[in-house]
């Protein structure tokens, strides 16, 4: 660069660092299943479908099921929602190179799954393992949680939320993301309730897109 | 693991730059009627990236089939599907211009007449027995992807009673981190329905709408076979981390 002509106030646009705008989001629409869950759309096409079962016989950790329903602002079930789940393994380690924690990987666990609400009952269901505790910001470990993202007709930008476990009271009380929610009363919308079916713990969570007439509170959604 | 991460590895593992939410549709967009009861009333709560958001699922090439990116052949039963043969290709980059390799790109669409192969689609236009309407692929080391399909037709939908979607192909992207997860739609250059569509109009800026329009790429047409469209996608990018040790708590 010729220092005699350089001016920090040069209007030359080419001096600006490159930053492209992110491609804009659009709704997934009512037929999202065709692309992301073709069997549910009503046909068979791929040899290997991505689905809601995250475990194989070799996976380490406690088997659990996660079940949920999504409600709109009238209290009606959202039956065409697609939900994806991302979580750490039983040790709290994510299967991705950007996880720099010194914790063991589980070669039998990717940590990702995809489920659709049943068109009749509105229930979506994952079969997975209870995640361990991963590091959090500010030196405090996070409570066990799974990340969820929701896509559906009427949702313009995928909605991010988290699911925590109601049998982790102490960890939840110290979780930096939960305690980052200023309105303590809203934190409860992220806590799934444990029950048991055929010896397997089932954690259930109802997600409300808006406050509903039955008194249900709107779920906390995050800009991650 | 030492407290200070080795620099080369950590620089590309930084937090994602904040999403410019003003460049995306708002949740509540009443001209697109379904959004009225499906949009949160509360503001989103912004959180610092943790390891949960900096990471994301990794997919392997051997999980996909050889015809998964060929929508002309991947559901053909006793002949070829009817319609305009096209190739769509482009690059997936992050906002800093870096290629996003190994991203899972999934697409789905209607057939040439605007009919979806979906149990809930009752539009009068017929199903094409040789067309499924979905495909998927992984980007290569340059962030490049390509697939072949039939150009979808426009179709009517019950928003206002005479609303028609422009021809479009739905896209789903799993990039390199959970924070990059994106679903969008691609439109076709020159389609007059784009300017009238309430779903397109949820996008606040003209520049962002232009970013969803695939351009005719005549130089890459295959003579006497297929036309070609070019569609590039930008995902959020990771900040560099020259000066930061791992955040406290990431040392666990």
Short mmCIF file of C-alpha atoms in Angstrom, two decimals:
data_model
loop_
_atom_site.label_atom_id
_atom_site.label_comp_id
_atom_site.label_asym_id
_atom_site.label_seq_id
_atom_site.Cartn_x
_atom_site.Cartn_y
_atom_site.Cartn_z
CA UNK A 1 0.00 0.00 0.00
CA UNK A 2 1.26 3.49 -0.86
CA UNK A 3 1.39 5.18 2.54
CA UNK A 4 1.54 8.68 1.11
CA UNK A 5 -1.95 8.37 -0.38
CA UNK A 6 -3.55 6.20 2.27
CA UNK A 7 -6.34 7.83 4.19
CA UNK A 8 -8.25 6.03 6.90
CA UNK A 9 -11.30 7.96 5.77
CA UNK A 10 -11.04 6.83 2.18
CA UNK A 11 -14.54 6.29 0.77
CA UNK A 12 -13.31 3.42 -1.39
CA UNK A 13 -15.82 0.67 -0.74
CA UNK A 14 -13.33 -2.06 -1.58
CA UNK A 15 -11.46 -1.30 1.65
CA UNK A 16 -14.43 -2.50 3.70
CA UNK A 17 -14.08 -6.00 5.14
CA UNK A 18 -16.21 -8.58 3.34
CA UNK A 19 -19.44 -9.34 5.10
CA UNK A 20 -22.25 -10.85 3.07
CA UNK A 21 -25.84 -10.72 4.31
CA UNK A 22 -27.14 -14.06 5.55
CA UNK A 23 -29.63 -15.63 3.13
CA UNK A 24 -33.11 -14.67 4.34
CA UNK A 25 -35.25 -17.30 6.01
CA UNK A 26 -38.65 -18.41 4.69
CA UNK A 27 -41.29 -20.66 6.20
CA UNK A 28 -40.82 -24.42 5.74
CA UNK A 29 -44.50 -24.56 4.67
CA UNK A 30 -47.07 -27.31 5.28
CA UNK A 31 -45.29 -29.87 3.07
CA UNK A 32 -41.92 -29.76 4.82
CA UNK A 33 -42.24 -33.54 5.28
CA UNK A 34 -41.65 -34.18 1.55
CA UNK A 35 -38.07 -33.03 1.86
CA UNK A 36 -37.21 -33.79 5.45
CA UNK A 37 -39.48 -36.76 6.35
CA UNK A 38 -40.82 -38.24 3.09
CA UNK A 39 -42.36 -41.32 4.76
CA UNK A 40 -44.63 -39.02 6.75
CA UNK A 41 -45.58 -37.21 3.51
CA UNK A 42 -46.77 -40.62 2.30
CA UNK A 43 -44.01 -42.06 0.11
CA UNK A 44 -40.77 -43.96 0.26
CA UNK A 45 -37.76 -42.62 -1.63
CA UNK A 46 -34.44 -42.63 0.27
CA UNK A 47 -32.65 -45.77 1.43
CA UNK A 48 -31.61 -44.02 4.62
CA UNK A 49 -34.06 -41.62 6.25
CA UNK A 50 -33.00 -39.23 9.01
CA UNK A 51 -35.35 -39.77 11.92
CA UNK A 52 -36.16 -39.42 15.61
CA UNK A 53 -34.06 -42.32 16.99
CA UNK A 54 -30.63 -41.12 18.13
CA UNK A 55 -29.49 -44.34 19.81
CA UNK A 56 -28.06 -47.62 18.60
CA UNK A 57 -27.36 -50.63 20.83
CA UNK A 58 -23.76 -49.42 21.31
CA UNK A 59 -24.66 -45.89 22.45
CA UNK A 60 -23.54 -45.12 26.00
CA UNK A 61 -25.86 -43.56 28.53
CA UNK A 62 -29.33 -43.76 30.02
CA UNK A 63 -32.07 -44.32 27.43
CA UNK A 64 -34.88 -41.80 27.58
CA UNK A 65 -37.76 -40.66 25.39
CA UNK A 66 -38.58 -37.02 24.80
CA UNK A 67 -42.16 -36.21 23.85
CA UNK A 68 -43.79 -32.92 23.09
CA UNK A 69 -46.70 -31.10 21.56
CA UNK A 70 -46.81 -27.64 20.04
CA UNK A 71 -49.79 -25.29 20.48
CA UNK A 72 -50.70 -22.13 18.59
CA UNK A 73 -52.15 -18.96 20.07
CA UNK A 74 -55.69 -20.39 20.09
CA UNK A 75 -54.59 -23.41 22.11
CA UNK A 76 -54.90 -25.68 19.06
CA UNK A 77 -52.35 -28.36 18.26
CA UNK A 78 -49.82 -27.58 15.54
CA UNK A 79 -49.95 -30.90 13.70
CA UNK A 80 -47.60 -30.03 10.83
CA UNK A 81 -44.57 -28.99 12.90
CA UNK A 82 -41.10 -30.43 12.31
CA UNK A 83 -38.69 -30.49 15.25
CA UNK A 84 -34.94 -31.09 15.26
CA UNK A 85 -32.89 -31.91 18.34
CA UNK A 86 -29.17 -31.36 19.05
CA UNK A 87 -27.50 -32.55 22.23
CA UNK A 88 -24.29 -33.66 23.91
CA UNK A 89 -23.48 -37.29 24.66
CA UNK A 90 -23.70 -38.89 28.10
CA UNK A 91 -20.38 -37.23 29.07
CA UNK A 92 -21.46 -33.73 28.03
CA UNK A 93 -19.38 -33.80 24.80
CA UNK A 94 -20.73 -32.79 21.39
CA UNK A 95 -19.78 -34.82 18.32
CA UNK A 96 -18.23 -31.87 16.50
CA UNK A 97 -14.65 -30.53 16.18
CA UNK A 98 -15.59 -27.13 17.65
CA UNK A 99 -16.22 -28.83 21.00
CA UNK A 100 -12.82 -28.28 22.68
CA UNK A 101 -13.83 -29.85 26.00
CA UNK A 102 -11.51 -32.59 27.16
CA UNK A 103 -14.28 -35.19 27.39
CA UNK A 104 -14.79 -38.56 25.66
CA UNK A 105 -16.57 -38.82 22.34
CA UNK A 106 -19.09 -41.61 21.83
CA UNK A 107 -18.59 -42.98 18.29
CA UNK A 108 -22.13 -44.40 18.43
CA UNK A 109 -23.84 -41.08 19.07
CA UNK A 110 -24.22 -38.20 16.61
CA UNK A 111 -26.50 -36.22 18.93
CA UNK A 112 -28.92 -35.09 16.23
CA UNK A 113 -32.41 -36.19 15.28
CA UNK A 114 -35.52 -35.05 13.46
CA UNK A 115 -39.15 -35.72 14.39
CA UNK A 116 -42.54 -34.68 13.08
CA UNK A 117 -45.73 -34.17 15.01
CA UNK A 118 -48.18 -37.00 14.39
CA UNK A 119 -50.89 -35.63 12.04
CA UNK A 120 -53.61 -36.98 14.39
CA UNK A 121 -52.28 -36.63 17.93
CA UNK A 122 -49.84 -33.76 17.38
CA UNK A 123 -47.19 -35.57 19.47
CA UNK A 124 -43.53 -35.63 18.40
CA UNK A 125 -41.18 -38.13 20.01
CA UNK A 126 -37.42 -38.72 20.16
CA UNK A 127 -35.59 -41.79 21.46
CA UNK A 128 -32.26 -40.66 22.84
CA UNK A 129 -30.06 -40.64 25.96
CA UNK A 130 -29.92 -38.21 28.82
CA UNK A 131 -27.13 -35.73 27.99
CA UNK A 132 -24.28 -34.94 30.36
CA UNK A 133 -23.37 -31.44 31.50
CA UNK A 134 -21.49 -29.31 28.97
CA UNK A 135 -19.48 -26.18 29.67
CA UNK A 136 -21.29 -22.87 29.79
CA UNK A 137 -20.33 -19.24 29.58
CA UNK A 138 -18.92 -17.60 32.71
CA UNK A 139 -17.31 -20.67 34.22
CA UNK A 140 -20.57 -22.34 35.22
CA UNK A 141 -21.41 -25.76 33.76
CA UNK A 142 -24.73 -25.90 31.96
CA UNK A 143 -27.49 -28.12 33.28
CA UNK A 144 -28.30 -31.15 31.09
CA UNK A 145 -30.37 -29.88 28.18
CA UNK A 146 -31.22 -30.53 24.55
CA UNK A 147 -31.48 -27.81 21.91
CA UNK A 148 -34.65 -27.83 19.83
CA UNK A 149 -35.56 -25.93 16.67
CA UNK A 150 -39.11 -25.75 15.30
CA UNK A 151 -40.15 -25.30 11.68
CA UNK A 152 -43.72 -25.15 10.35
CA UNK A 153 -46.22 -23.40 8.13
CA UNK A 154 -46.72 -19.93 9.60
CA UNK A 155 -43.26 -19.84 11.23
CA UNK A 156 -41.08 -17.51 9.14
CA UNK A 157 -37.78 -18.15 10.94
CA UNK A 158 -37.03 -21.40 12.78
CA UNK A 159 -37.76 -21.04 16.50
CA UNK A 160 -34.93 -22.09 18.84
CA UNK A 161 -35.62 -23.30 22.34
CA UNK A 162 -34.14 -25.66 24.92
CA UNK A 163 -35.53 -28.55 26.91
CA UNK A 164 -34.33 -29.10 30.50
CA UNK A 165 -35.22 -31.96 32.88
CA UNK A 166 -37.36 -31.58 36.00
CA UNK A 167 -35.27 -34.14 37.93
CA UNK A 168 -32.20 -31.87 37.66
CA UNK A 169 -33.44 -29.25 40.10
CA UNK A 170 -30.08 -28.21 41.46
CA UNK A 171 -28.30 -28.05 38.09
CA UNK A 172 -31.23 -26.14 36.59
CA UNK A 173 -31.05 -23.64 39.41
CA UNK A 174 -27.46 -22.81 38.48
CA UNK A 175 -27.75 -23.03 34.69
CA UNK A 176 -26.40 -19.80 33.13
CA UNK A 177 -28.89 -19.78 30.24
CA UNK A 178 -31.94 -20.45 32.43
CA UNK A 179 -30.85 -17.88 34.98
CA UNK A 180 -30.19 -15.45 32.12
CA UNK A 181 -33.95 -15.32 31.58
CA UNK A 182 -34.89 -12.19 33.50
CA UNK A 183 -38.47 -13.29 34.16
CA UNK A 184 -38.13 -16.24 36.53
CA UNK A 185 -41.74 -17.24 35.85
CA UNK A 186 -40.88 -17.93 32.20
CA UNK A 187 -38.06 -20.38 32.99
CA UNK A 188 -40.61 -23.07 33.82
CA UNK A 189 -41.69 -23.22 30.16
CA UNK A 190 -38.43 -25.03 29.34
CA UNK A 191 -38.63 -27.77 32.00
CA UNK A 192 -39.86 -31.18 30.78
CA UNK A 193 -41.79 -33.40 33.21
CA UNK A 194 -40.58 -36.91 33.87
CA UNK A 195 -42.81 -39.95 33.88
CA UNK A 196 -42.11 -43.59 33.15
CA UNK A 197 -43.46 -45.95 30.49
CA UNK A 198 -42.36 -49.60 30.15
CA UNK A 199 -39.41 -48.88 32.38
CA UNK A 200 -38.12 -46.02 30.20
CA UNK A 201 -38.14 -42.44 31.50
CA UNK A 202 -40.26 -40.19 29.29
CA UNK A 203 -39.76 -36.42 29.48
CA UNK A 204 -42.74 -34.43 28.22
CA UNK A 205 -42.87 -30.79 27.23
CA UNK A 206 -45.70 -28.71 25.79
CA UNK A 207 -44.44 -25.83 23.66
CA UNK A 208 -46.68 -22.81 23.30
CA UNK A 209 -45.98 -20.45 20.41
CA UNK A 210 -48.10 -17.74 22.09
CA UNK A 211 -49.84 -17.35 25.42
CA UNK A 212 -52.94 -19.48 25.11
CA UNK A 213 -56.52 -18.98 26.33
CA UNK A 214 -56.22 -21.99 28.69
CA UNK A 215 -53.62 -20.06 30.65
CA UNK A 216 -50.61 -21.70 29.07
CA UNK A 217 -47.59 -19.45 29.00
CA UNK A 218 -45.63 -18.77 25.84
CA UNK A 219 -42.44 -20.85 25.66
CA UNK A 220 -39.14 -18.99 25.83
CA UNK A 221 -37.52 -18.79 22.38
CA UNK A 222 -33.90 -17.81 21.85
CA UNK A 223 -31.89 -15.77 19.37
CA UNK A 224 -28.76 -17.92 19.53
CA UNK B 1 -5.93 -29.85 27.52
CA UNK B 2 -4.10 -26.64 28.40
CA UNK B 3 -5.96 -23.49 29.36
CA UNK B 4 -4.86 -21.75 26.18
CA UNK B 5 -6.20 -23.59 23.15
CA UNK B 6 -3.77 -24.08 20.30
CA UNK B 7 -4.36 -21.09 18.10
CA UNK B 8 -4.80 -22.66 14.69
CA UNK B 9 -7.54 -24.97 15.86
CA UNK B 10 -9.42 -22.44 17.93
CA UNK B 11 -9.54 -19.58 15.42
CA UNK B 12 -12.10 -21.32 13.28
CA UNK B 13 -14.10 -22.46 16.30
CA UNK B 14 -15.17 -19.04 17.55
CA UNK B 15 -18.68 -17.82 18.25
CA UNK B 16 -20.99 -17.06 15.35
CA UNK B 17 -21.50 -13.41 14.49
CA UNK B 18 -24.83 -12.09 15.69
CA UNK B 19 -27.76 -12.77 13.36
CA UNK B 20 -29.06 -9.61 11.66
CA UNK B 21 -32.70 -10.26 12.51
CA UNK B 22 -33.74 -7.13 10.57
CA UNK B 23 -32.67 -8.92 7.37
CA UNK B 24 -35.11 -11.79 8.04
CA UNK B 25 -38.90 -11.88 8.13
CA UNK B 26 -40.47 -10.88 11.43
CA UNK B 27 -42.38 -13.67 13.19
CA UNK B 28 -45.68 -11.76 13.03
CA UNK B 29 -46.51 -10.94 9.39
CA UNK B 30 -50.32 -10.67 9.17
CA UNK B 31 -50.50 -10.65 5.34
CA UNK B 32 -49.27 -14.23 5.65
CA UNK B 33 -52.24 -15.26 7.73
CA UNK B 34 -50.97 -18.45 9.36
CA UNK B 35 -48.22 -16.46 11.07
CA UNK B 36 -50.78 -14.61 13.22
CA UNK B 37 -51.40 -17.49 15.66
CA UNK B 38 -47.97 -19.09 15.22
CA UNK B 39 -45.72 -16.16 16.16
CA UNK B 40 -44.39 -15.51 19.67
CA UNK B 41 -45.53 -12.26 21.27
CA UNK B 42 -42.47 -11.99 23.48
CA UNK B 43 -39.11 -10.82 22.18
CA UNK B 44 -36.59 -13.58 21.51
CA UNK B 45 -34.05 -13.86 24.32
CA UNK B 46 -30.52 -13.45 22.98
CA UNK B 47 -27.88 -15.72 24.49
CA UNK B 48 -24.12 -15.93 24.27
CA UNK B 49 -22.98 -18.86 22.17
CA UNK B 50 -22.01 -21.87 24.24
CA UNK B 51 -20.56 -25.12 23.00
CA UNK B 52 -24.19 -26.15 22.35
CA UNK B 53 -24.61 -23.48 19.65
CA UNK B 54 -21.05 -23.48 18.27
CA UNK B 55 -21.33 -27.15 17.31
CA UNK B 56 -23.76 -29.01 15.07
CA UNK B 57 -24.44 -32.38 13.47
CA UNK B 58 -21.88 -33.85 11.07
CA UNK B 59 -23.13 -35.92 8.13
CA UNK B 60 -21.26 -38.52 6.08
CA UNK B 61 -21.35 -39.03 2.32
CA UNK B 62 -22.09 -42.74 2.75
CA UNK B 63 -25.40 -41.87 4.41
CA UNK B 64 -26.73 -40.59 1.09
CA UNK B 65 -27.68 -42.62 -1.98
CA UNK B 66 -26.19 -42.17 -5.46
CA UNK B 67 -29.40 -40.66 -6.92
CA UNK B 68 -30.30 -38.51 -3.92
CA UNK B 69 -29.41 -35.30 -5.82
CA UNK B 70 -31.12 -36.34 -9.07
CA UNK B 71 -34.84 -35.56 -8.74
CA UNK B 72 -35.36 -36.50 -12.40
CA UNK B 73 -34.37 -40.11 -11.73
CA UNK B 74 -34.71 -40.72 -7.99
CA UNK B 75 -38.44 -41.54 -8.15
CA UNK B 76 -38.76 -42.53 -11.84
CA UNK B 77 -40.79 -45.75 -12.07
CA UNK B 78 -41.72 -46.45 -15.68
CA UNK B 79 -40.42 -43.37 -17.47
CA UNK B 80 -39.18 -39.85 -16.99
CA UNK B 81 -41.14 -37.17 -15.13
CA UNK B 82 -42.92 -34.55 -17.23
CA UNK B 83 -41.64 -30.97 -17.23
CA UNK B 84 -38.80 -28.58 -17.81
CA UNK B 85 -35.43 -30.21 -17.15
CA UNK B 86 -33.11 -28.00 -15.09
CA UNK B 87 -29.84 -28.17 -13.19
CA UNK B 88 -29.47 -25.97 -10.10
CA UNK B 89 -26.01 -25.30 -8.71
CA UNK B 90 -24.15 -22.83 -6.54
CA UNK B 91 -21.91 -22.26 -3.53
CA UNK B 92 -22.66 -22.21 0.18
CA UNK B 93 -20.48 -19.63 1.93
CA UNK B 94 -20.48 -17.95 5.30
CA UNK B 95 -20.95 -14.22 5.73
CA UNK B 96 -17.17 -13.68 5.68
CA UNK B 97 -16.91 -15.37 2.28
CA UNK B 98 -15.48 -18.67 3.48
CA UNK B 99 -16.81 -21.83 1.82
CA UNK B 100 -19.00 -24.08 3.99
CA UNK B 101 -17.90 -27.62 3.13
CA UNK B 102 -19.85 -30.74 4.05
CA UNK B 103 -23.10 -28.82 4.60
CA UNK B 104 -26.24 -30.96 4.27
CA UNK B 105 -28.46 -29.34 1.61
CA UNK B 106 -31.97 -30.79 1.37
CA UNK B 107 -34.52 -29.62 -1.20
CA UNK B 108 -38.20 -30.31 -1.82
CA UNK B 109 -40.72 -29.02 -4.32
CA UNK B 110 -43.96 -29.47 -6.29
CA UNK B 111 -44.03 -31.14 -9.72
CA UNK B 112 -44.32 -29.33 -13.06
CA UNK B 113 -48.04 -28.71 -12.48
CA UNK B 114 -47.66 -27.32 -8.97
CA UNK B 115 -48.82 -30.50 -7.17
CA UNK B 116 -46.96 -31.85 -4.15
CA UNK B 117 -46.58 -35.54 -3.40
CA UNK B 118 -48.02 -35.10 0.09
CA UNK B 119 -51.08 -36.69 1.66
CA UNK B 120 -52.42 -33.27 2.64
CA UNK B 121 -52.17 -31.64 -0.83
CA UNK B 122 -55.58 -31.81 -2.58
CA UNK B 123 -54.90 -29.45 -5.52
CA UNK B 124 -56.64 -30.61 -8.72
CA UNK B 125 -53.40 -30.75 -10.77
CA UNK B 126 -52.30 -34.41 -11.00
CA UNK B 127 -49.48 -36.26 -9.31
CA UNK B 128 -46.67 -37.24 -11.69
CA UNK B 129 -46.10 -40.98 -11.15
CA UNK B 130 -42.40 -40.55 -11.97
CA UNK B 131 -41.65 -37.58 -9.76
CA UNK B 132 -41.08 -37.62 -5.99
CA UNK B 133 -39.94 -34.06 -5.37
CA UNK B 134 -37.13 -34.30 -2.83
CA UNK B 135 -33.37 -34.51 -2.95
CA UNK B 136 -30.29 -33.95 -0.82
CA UNK B 137 -26.52 -33.58 -1.07
CA UNK B 138 -23.39 -32.53 0.83
CA UNK B 139 -21.37 -29.52 -0.33
CA UNK B 140 -17.83 -30.32 -1.45
CA UNK B 141 -14.61 -28.79 -0.06
CA UNK B 142 -15.36 -25.55 -1.96
CA UNK B 143 -18.90 -25.31 -0.62
CA UNK B 144 -20.26 -26.30 -4.03
CA UNK B 145 -23.50 -28.21 -4.61
CA UNK B 146 -25.51 -29.25 -7.68
CA UNK B 147 -28.69 -31.18 -8.34
CA UNK B 148 -30.99 -31.91 -11.26
CA UNK B 149 -34.77 -31.60 -11.25
CA UNK B 150 -37.99 -30.58 -13.02
CA UNK B 151 -38.89 -26.89 -12.73
CA UNK B 152 -41.84 -26.70 -10.31
CA UNK B 153 -45.10 -25.00 -11.28
CA UNK B 154 -46.87 -22.27 -9.31
CA UNK B 155 -49.80 -23.34 -7.17
CA UNK B 156 -52.78 -21.75 -5.44
CA UNK B 157 -53.13 -21.67 -1.67
CA UNK B 158 -55.73 -20.51 0.81
CA UNK B 159 -54.36 -17.30 2.17
CA UNK B 160 -56.48 -14.79 0.39
CA UNK B 161 -58.69 -16.80 -1.94
CA UNK B 162 -56.69 -16.05 -5.10
CA UNK B 163 -53.12 -16.18 -3.83
CA UNK B 164 -50.61 -18.17 -5.90
CA UNK B 165 -47.10 -19.15 -4.89
CA UNK B 166 -44.40 -18.37 -7.43
CA UNK B 167 -42.46 -21.38 -8.67
CA UNK B 168 -40.09 -22.23 -5.84
CA UNK B 169 -37.86 -24.91 -4.36
CA UNK B 170 -37.62 -25.29 -0.59
CA UNK B 171 -34.11 -25.50 0.90
CA UNK B 172 -32.91 -26.77 4.26
CA UNK B 173 -29.30 -26.22 5.35
CA UNK B 174 -27.32 -27.80 8.15
CA UNK B 175 -23.97 -26.01 8.05
CA UNK B 176 -21.11 -26.32 10.51
CA UNK B 177 -22.93 -25.19 13.67
CA UNK B 178 -26.38 -25.26 15.21
CA UNK B 179 -26.54 -21.45 15.00
CA UNK B 180 -26.36 -21.69 11.17
CA UNK B 181 -29.49 -23.84 10.81
CA UNK B 182 -31.57 -22.32 8.01
CA UNK B 183 -34.68 -23.14 6.00
CA UNK B 184 -35.59 -20.95 3.03
CA UNK B 185 -37.06 -20.96 -0.49
CA UNK B 186 -35.49 -20.34 -3.88
CA UNK B 187 -37.40 -18.52 -6.63
CA UNK B 188 -36.71 -18.23 -10.38
CA UNK B 189 -35.50 -15.14 -12.22
CA UNK B 190 -38.23 -13.26 -14.05
CA UNK B 191 -41.26 -14.85 -12.36
CA UNK B 192 -44.00 -12.14 -12.10
CA UNK B 193 -45.60 -13.92 -9.12
CA UNK B 194 -42.60 -13.15 -6.89
CA UNK B 195 -43.65 -9.51 -6.42
CA UNK B 196 -47.22 -10.50 -5.45
CA UNK B 197 -46.48 -13.27 -2.96
CA UNK B 198 -47.37 -12.64 0.72
CA UNK B 199 -44.70 -15.14 1.83
CA UNK B 200 -41.99 -13.40 -0.21
CA UNK B 201 -43.25 -10.08 1.16
CA UNK B 202 -42.57 -11.17 4.75
CA UNK B 203 -38.93 -10.35 3.88
CA UNK B 204 -38.26 -6.72 4.83
CA UNK B 205 -35.74 -5.70 2.16
CA UNK B 206 -35.51 -5.82 -1.61
CA UNK B 207 -31.87 -6.90 -1.45
CA UNK B 208 -32.78 -9.89 0.73
CA UNK B 209 -35.55 -10.88 -1.71
CA UNK B 210 -33.09 -10.70 -4.60
CA UNK B 211 -30.87 -13.04 -2.62
CA UNK B 212 -33.55 -15.75 -2.93
CA UNK B 213 -33.88 -15.54 -6.73
CA UNK B 214 -31.90 -18.06 -8.76
CA UNK B 215 -30.39 -16.58 -11.91
CA UNK B 216 -30.46 -18.10 -15.38
CA UNK B 217 -26.99 -19.51 -16.03
CA UNK B 218 -27.14 -19.97 -19.80
CA UNK B 219 -23.39 -20.55 -20.03
CA UNK B 220 -23.95 -23.77 -18.10
CA UNK B 221 -27.04 -24.96 -19.96
CA UNK B 222 -26.57 -28.46 -21.37
CA UNK B 223 -27.44 -28.14 -25.05
CA UNK B 224 -30.51 -30.16 -26.13
CA UNK B 225 -30.89 -31.46 -22.55
CA UNK B 226 -31.27 -29.10 -19.56
CA UNK B 227 -31.31 -25.43 -18.63
CA UNK B 228 -29.26 -24.23 -15.68
CA UNK B 229 -29.87 -21.93 -12.69
CA UNK B 230 -27.30 -20.54 -10.26
CA UNK B 231 -28.20 -20.08 -6.59
CA UNK B 232 -25.66 -19.17 -3.90
CA UNK B 233 -26.43 -19.31 -0.19
CA UNK B 234 -24.87 -17.38 2.69
CA UNK B 235 -24.86 -18.73 6.25
CA UNK B 236 -23.73 -17.05 9.43
CA UNK B 237 -19.96 -16.98 9.96
CA UNK B 238 -17.65 -17.66 12.88
CA UNK B 239 -15.63 -14.86 14.38
CA UNK B 240 -11.88 -15.37 14.64
CA UNK B 241 -10.45 -15.79 18.15
CA UNK B 242 -6.91 -14.40 18.05
CA UNK B 243 -6.85 -13.03 21.54
CA UNK B 244 -9.30 -15.07 23.54
CA UNK B 245 -8.43 -18.00 25.70
CA UNK B 246 -11.23 -20.51 25.81
CA UNK B 247 -14.00 -18.85 27.71
CA UNK B 248 -14.00 -19.68 31.38
CA UNK B 249 -16.07 -22.78 31.72
CA UNK B 250 -15.11 -24.06 28.29
CA UNK B 251 -12.09 -25.58 29.99
CA UNK B 252 -14.09 -28.28 31.67
#
